[in-house]
Amino acid sequence: MQIIETKEMSGELSINVIRAGKVAESWTEHNLIVDLGKYRMAELLAGTSTQHIGFVGVGEGTEDPSVFDTGLTNAQYVNATPQAVGNKAQFSFTIGTDQANGLKISEFGLFGIDKQIFSRRLRKGVIEKDDETEIEGVWTIKL
């Protein structure tokens, strides 16, 4: 029997910030998959949980990501639409012009349907969310 060694899961977050109908900012960065996310993945693979990914959250936290993270500061959530693409799981989301207004977004999180965090990304700078700003994104987890 041949043993195949695999790399650890990794993630990537791609964001478009749209202001007044035009892309004002676009970026793609890696994220941290927290310990709770790794435990959740083990439970899903073992069939002992049905708490799949269902939300993307945004918040105002400024602490560096840690494997011990459990949530976001002043979190607001939007639905994430899942899609399997080869050995990747992708979660598309949109934060509309009527959502998260007044928030100074500095962090993003990927969450289960029970709002337990899976992964987190702290960005450089903030997105000052208002009713003229929309955020579109795709969160990719590579297995």
PDB file of C-alpha atoms in Angstrom:
ATOM      1  CA  MET A   1       0.000   0.000   0.000  1.00  0.00           C
ATOM      2  CA  GLN A   2       1.292   3.411  -0.942  1.00  0.00           C
ATOM      3  CA  ILE A   3       0.913   6.174   1.606  1.00  0.00           C
ATOM      4  CA  ILE A   4       0.099   9.564   0.157  1.00  0.00           C
ATOM      5  CA  GLU A   5       1.041  12.564   2.232  1.00  0.00           C
ATOM      6  CA  THR A   6      -1.193  15.607   1.877  1.00  0.00           C
ATOM      7  CA  LYS A   7      -0.727  19.248   2.721  1.00  0.00           C
ATOM      8  CA  GLU A   8      -2.781  20.851   5.437  1.00  0.00           C
ATOM      9  CA  MET A   9      -5.996  22.626   4.406  1.00  0.00           C
ATOM     10  CA  SER A  10      -5.561  26.215   3.332  1.00  0.00           C
ATOM     11  CA  GLY A  11      -7.865  29.038   2.415  1.00  0.00           C
ATOM     12  CA  GLU A  12      -8.008  32.110   0.267  1.00  0.00           C
ATOM     13  CA  LEU A  13     -10.403  35.062   0.342  1.00  0.00           C
ATOM     14  CA  SER A  14     -11.073  37.165  -2.770  1.00  0.00           C
ATOM     15  CA  ILE A  15     -12.945  40.454  -2.354  1.00  0.00           C
ATOM     16  CA  ASN A  16     -14.321  43.177  -4.632  1.00  0.00           C
ATOM     17  CA  VAL A  17     -15.427  46.384  -2.915  1.00  0.00           C
ATOM     18  CA  ILE A  18     -17.931  48.174  -5.136  1.00  0.00           C
ATOM     19  CA  ARG A  19     -18.738  51.845  -4.556  1.00  0.00           C
ATOM     20  CA  ALA A  20     -21.380  53.625  -6.599  1.00  0.00           C
ATOM     21  CA  GLY A  21     -21.455  50.693  -9.041  1.00  0.00           C
ATOM     22  CA  LYS A  22     -17.682  50.600  -9.733  1.00  0.00           C
ATOM     23  CA  VAL A  23     -14.998  48.295  -8.346  1.00  0.00           C
ATOM     24  CA  ALA A  24     -13.045  50.517  -5.949  1.00  0.00           C
ATOM     25  CA  GLU A  25     -10.830  47.825  -4.470  1.00  0.00           C
ATOM     26  CA  SER A  26     -10.005  44.208  -5.271  1.00  0.00           C
ATOM     27  CA  TRP A  27      -7.754  41.794  -3.398  1.00  0.00           C
ATOM     28  CA  THR A  28      -7.044  38.131  -2.733  1.00  0.00           C
ATOM     29  CA  GLU A  29      -5.300  36.951   0.438  1.00  0.00           C
ATOM     30  CA  HIS A  30      -4.754  33.751   2.379  1.00  0.00           C
ATOM     31  CA  ASN A  31      -6.611  33.127   5.624  1.00  0.00           C
ATOM     32  CA  LEU A  32      -6.118  31.163   8.806  1.00  0.00           C
ATOM     33  CA  ILE A  33      -8.183  28.031   9.402  1.00  0.00           C
ATOM     34  CA  VAL A  34      -8.745  28.075  13.154  1.00  0.00           C
ATOM     35  CA  ASP A  35      -8.734  25.044  15.466  1.00  0.00           C
ATOM     36  CA  LEU A  36     -12.553  25.040  15.685  1.00  0.00           C
ATOM     37  CA  GLY A  37     -12.646  24.785  11.879  1.00  0.00           C
ATOM     38  CA  LYS A  38     -10.284  21.816  11.881  1.00  0.00           C
ATOM     39  CA  TYR A  39     -12.397  20.088  14.532  1.00  0.00           C
ATOM     40  CA  ARG A  40     -15.521  20.797  12.489  1.00  0.00           C
ATOM     41  CA  MET A  41     -13.922  19.294   9.370  1.00  0.00           C
ATOM     42  CA  ALA A  42     -13.004  16.142  11.300  1.00  0.00           C
ATOM     43  CA  GLU A  43     -16.602  15.864  12.573  1.00  0.00           C
ATOM     44  CA  LEU A  44     -18.013  16.310   9.057  1.00  0.00           C
ATOM     45  CA  LEU A  45     -15.677  13.643   7.646  1.00  0.00           C
ATOM     46  CA  ALA A  46     -16.569  11.258  10.467  1.00  0.00           C
ATOM     47  CA  GLY A  47     -20.283  11.870   9.922  1.00  0.00           C
ATOM     48  CA  THR A  48     -20.815  13.066  13.500  1.00  0.00           C
ATOM     49  CA  SER A  49     -21.913  16.594  12.502  1.00  0.00           C
ATOM     50  CA  THR A  50     -24.157  18.210   9.920  1.00  0.00           C
ATOM     51  CA  GLN A  51     -23.030  21.758  10.729  1.00  0.00           C
ATOM     52  CA  HIS A  52     -21.728  22.704   7.274  1.00  0.00           C
ATOM     53  CA  ILE A  53     -20.503  26.171   6.229  1.00  0.00           C
ATOM     54  CA  GLY A  54     -23.375  28.599   5.769  1.00  0.00           C
ATOM     55  CA  PHE A  55     -22.231  32.156   6.489  1.00  0.00           C
ATOM     56  CA  VAL A  56     -19.539  34.744   5.966  1.00  0.00           C
ATOM     57  CA  GLY A  57     -19.172  37.243   8.772  1.00  0.00           C
ATOM     58  CA  VAL A  58     -17.606  40.677   8.911  1.00  0.00           C
ATOM     59  CA  GLY A  59     -16.436  42.491  11.993  1.00  0.00           C
ATOM     60  CA  GLU A  60     -14.366  45.294  13.449  1.00  0.00           C
ATOM     61  CA  GLY A  61     -11.694  43.320  15.314  1.00  0.00           C
ATOM     62  CA  THR A  62      -8.029  44.255  15.120  1.00  0.00           C
ATOM     63  CA  GLU A  63      -6.308  41.306  16.813  1.00  0.00           C
ATOM     64  CA  ASP A  64      -4.037  39.184  14.623  1.00  0.00           C
ATOM     65  CA  PRO A  65      -5.632  35.884  13.596  1.00  0.00           C
ATOM     66  CA  SER A  66      -4.976  32.976  15.948  1.00  0.00           C
ATOM     67  CA  VAL A  67      -5.828  29.277  15.780  1.00  0.00           C
ATOM     68  CA  PHE A  68      -7.737  29.933  19.016  1.00  0.00           C
ATOM     69  CA  ASP A  69     -10.147  32.499  17.471  1.00  0.00           C
ATOM     70  CA  THR A  70     -13.813  31.844  18.261  1.00  0.00           C
ATOM     71  CA  GLY A  71     -15.567  34.760  16.558  1.00  0.00           C
ATOM     72  CA  LEU A  72     -15.475  38.318  15.245  1.00  0.00           C
ATOM     73  CA  THR A  73     -15.952  41.679  16.977  1.00  0.00           C
ATOM     74  CA  ASN A  74     -19.404  43.236  16.334  1.00  0.00           C
ATOM     75  CA  ALA A  75     -20.069  40.470  13.810  1.00  0.00           C
ATOM     76  CA  GLN A  76     -22.684  40.676  11.095  1.00  0.00           C
ATOM     77  CA  TYR A  77     -23.400  37.687   8.857  1.00  0.00           C
ATOM     78  CA  VAL A  78     -24.501  37.059   5.279  1.00  0.00           C
ATOM     79  CA  ASN A  79     -25.377  33.782   3.588  1.00  0.00           C
ATOM     80  CA  ALA A  80     -22.618  31.898   1.786  1.00  0.00           C
ATOM     81  CA  THR A  81     -23.433  29.876  -1.334  1.00  0.00           C
ATOM     82  CA  PRO A  82     -21.306  26.692  -1.497  1.00  0.00           C
ATOM     83  CA  GLN A  83     -19.859  25.009  -4.559  1.00  0.00           C
ATOM     84  CA  ALA A  84     -17.419  22.086  -4.849  1.00  0.00           C
ATOM     85  CA  VAL A  85     -14.734  22.522  -7.526  1.00  0.00           C
ATOM     86  CA  GLY A  86     -12.293  19.611  -7.646  1.00  0.00           C
ATOM     87  CA  ASN A  87     -10.426  19.517  -4.342  1.00  0.00           C
ATOM     88  CA  LYS A  88     -11.733  22.951  -3.357  1.00  0.00           C
ATOM     89  CA  ALA A  89     -14.849  24.193  -1.617  1.00  0.00           C
ATOM     90  CA  GLN A  90     -15.896  27.703  -2.619  1.00  0.00           C
ATOM     91  CA  PHE A  91     -18.336  29.970  -0.809  1.00  0.00           C
ATOM     92  CA  SER A  92     -19.675  32.988  -2.697  1.00  0.00           C
ATOM     93  CA  PHE A  93     -21.267  35.881  -0.843  1.00  0.00           C
ATOM     94  CA  THR A  94     -22.498  39.436  -1.269  1.00  0.00           C
ATOM     95  CA  ILE A  95     -22.818  42.105   1.396  1.00  0.00           C
ATOM     96  CA  GLY A  96     -25.429  44.374  -0.153  1.00  0.00           C
ATOM     97  CA  THR A  97     -25.821  48.125   0.108  1.00  0.00           C
ATOM     98  CA  ASP A  98     -28.439  47.562   2.840  1.00  0.00           C
ATOM     99  CA  GLN A  99     -26.266  45.308   5.034  1.00  0.00           C
ATOM    100  CA  ALA A 100     -23.590  46.016   7.686  1.00  0.00           C
ATOM    101  CA  ASN A 101     -23.871  49.792   7.203  1.00  0.00           C
ATOM    102  CA  GLY A 102     -21.896  51.825   9.723  1.00  0.00           C
ATOM    103  CA  LEU A 103     -19.441  48.955  10.299  1.00  0.00           C
ATOM    104  CA  LYS A 104     -15.720  49.604   9.911  1.00  0.00           C
ATOM    105  CA  ILE A 105     -14.892  46.196   8.455  1.00  0.00           C
ATOM    106  CA  SER A 106     -11.419  44.973   9.321  1.00  0.00           C
ATOM    107  CA  GLU A 107     -11.985  41.223   9.609  1.00  0.00           C
ATOM    108  CA  PHE A 108     -13.786  38.456   7.743  1.00  0.00           C
ATOM    109  CA  GLY A 109     -14.792  35.005   8.964  1.00  0.00           C
ATOM    110  CA  LEU A 110     -16.211  31.834   7.426  1.00  0.00           C
ATOM    111  CA  PHE A 111     -18.851  30.216   9.668  1.00  0.00           C
ATOM    112  CA  GLY A 112     -20.927  27.071  10.025  1.00  0.00           C
ATOM    113  CA  ILE A 113     -24.711  27.222  10.001  1.00  0.00           C
ATOM    114  CA  ASP A 114     -24.499  27.328  13.811  1.00  0.00           C
ATOM    115  CA  LYS A 115     -22.232  30.417  13.470  1.00  0.00           C
ATOM    116  CA  GLN A 116     -19.177  28.553  14.764  1.00  0.00           C
ATOM    117  CA  ILE A 117     -16.080  30.013  13.114  1.00  0.00           C
ATOM    118  CA  PHE A 118     -14.120  27.965  10.566  1.00  0.00           C
ATOM    119  CA  SER A 119     -11.543  30.462   9.320  1.00  0.00           C
ATOM    120  CA  ARG A 120     -10.638  34.127   9.748  1.00  0.00           C
ATOM    121  CA  ARG A 121      -8.882  36.892   7.853  1.00  0.00           C
ATOM    122  CA  LEU A 122      -7.751  40.260   9.237  1.00  0.00           C
ATOM    123  CA  ARG A 123      -7.279  42.872   6.522  1.00  0.00           C
ATOM    124  CA  LYS A 124      -4.921  45.816   6.380  1.00  0.00           C
ATOM    125  CA  GLY A 125      -7.035  48.922   6.800  1.00  0.00           C
ATOM    126  CA  VAL A 126     -10.811  49.074   7.020  1.00  0.00           C
ATOM    127  CA  ILE A 127     -13.749  49.148   4.661  1.00  0.00           C
ATOM    128  CA  GLU A 128     -16.119  51.830   5.891  1.00  0.00           C
ATOM    129  CA  LYS A 129     -19.417  50.205   4.965  1.00  0.00           C
ATOM    130  CA  ASP A 130     -22.248  52.507   3.925  1.00  0.00           C
ATOM    131  CA  ASP A 131     -25.340  52.335   1.717  1.00  0.00           C
ATOM    132  CA  GLU A 132     -23.307  53.032  -1.436  1.00  0.00           C
ATOM    133  CA  THR A 133     -20.855  50.199  -0.797  1.00  0.00           C
ATOM    134  CA  GLU A 134     -21.327  46.556  -1.737  1.00  0.00           C
ATOM    135  CA  ILE A 135     -18.833  43.758  -1.122  1.00  0.00           C
ATOM    136  CA  GLU A 136     -18.707  40.644  -3.298  1.00  0.00           C
ATOM    137  CA  GLY A 137     -16.441  37.761  -2.458  1.00  0.00           C
ATOM    138  CA  VAL A 138     -15.457  34.154  -2.847  1.00  0.00           C
ATOM    139  CA  TRP A 139     -13.887  32.212   0.005  1.00  0.00           C
ATOM    140  CA  THR A 140     -11.976  29.143  -1.204  1.00  0.00           C
ATOM    141  CA  ILE A 141     -10.881  26.284   1.035  1.00  0.00           C
ATOM    142  CA  LYS A 142      -8.314  23.957  -0.550  1.00  0.00           C
ATOM    143  CA  LEU A 143      -8.463  20.421   0.786  1.00  0.00           C
TER     144      LEU A 143
END
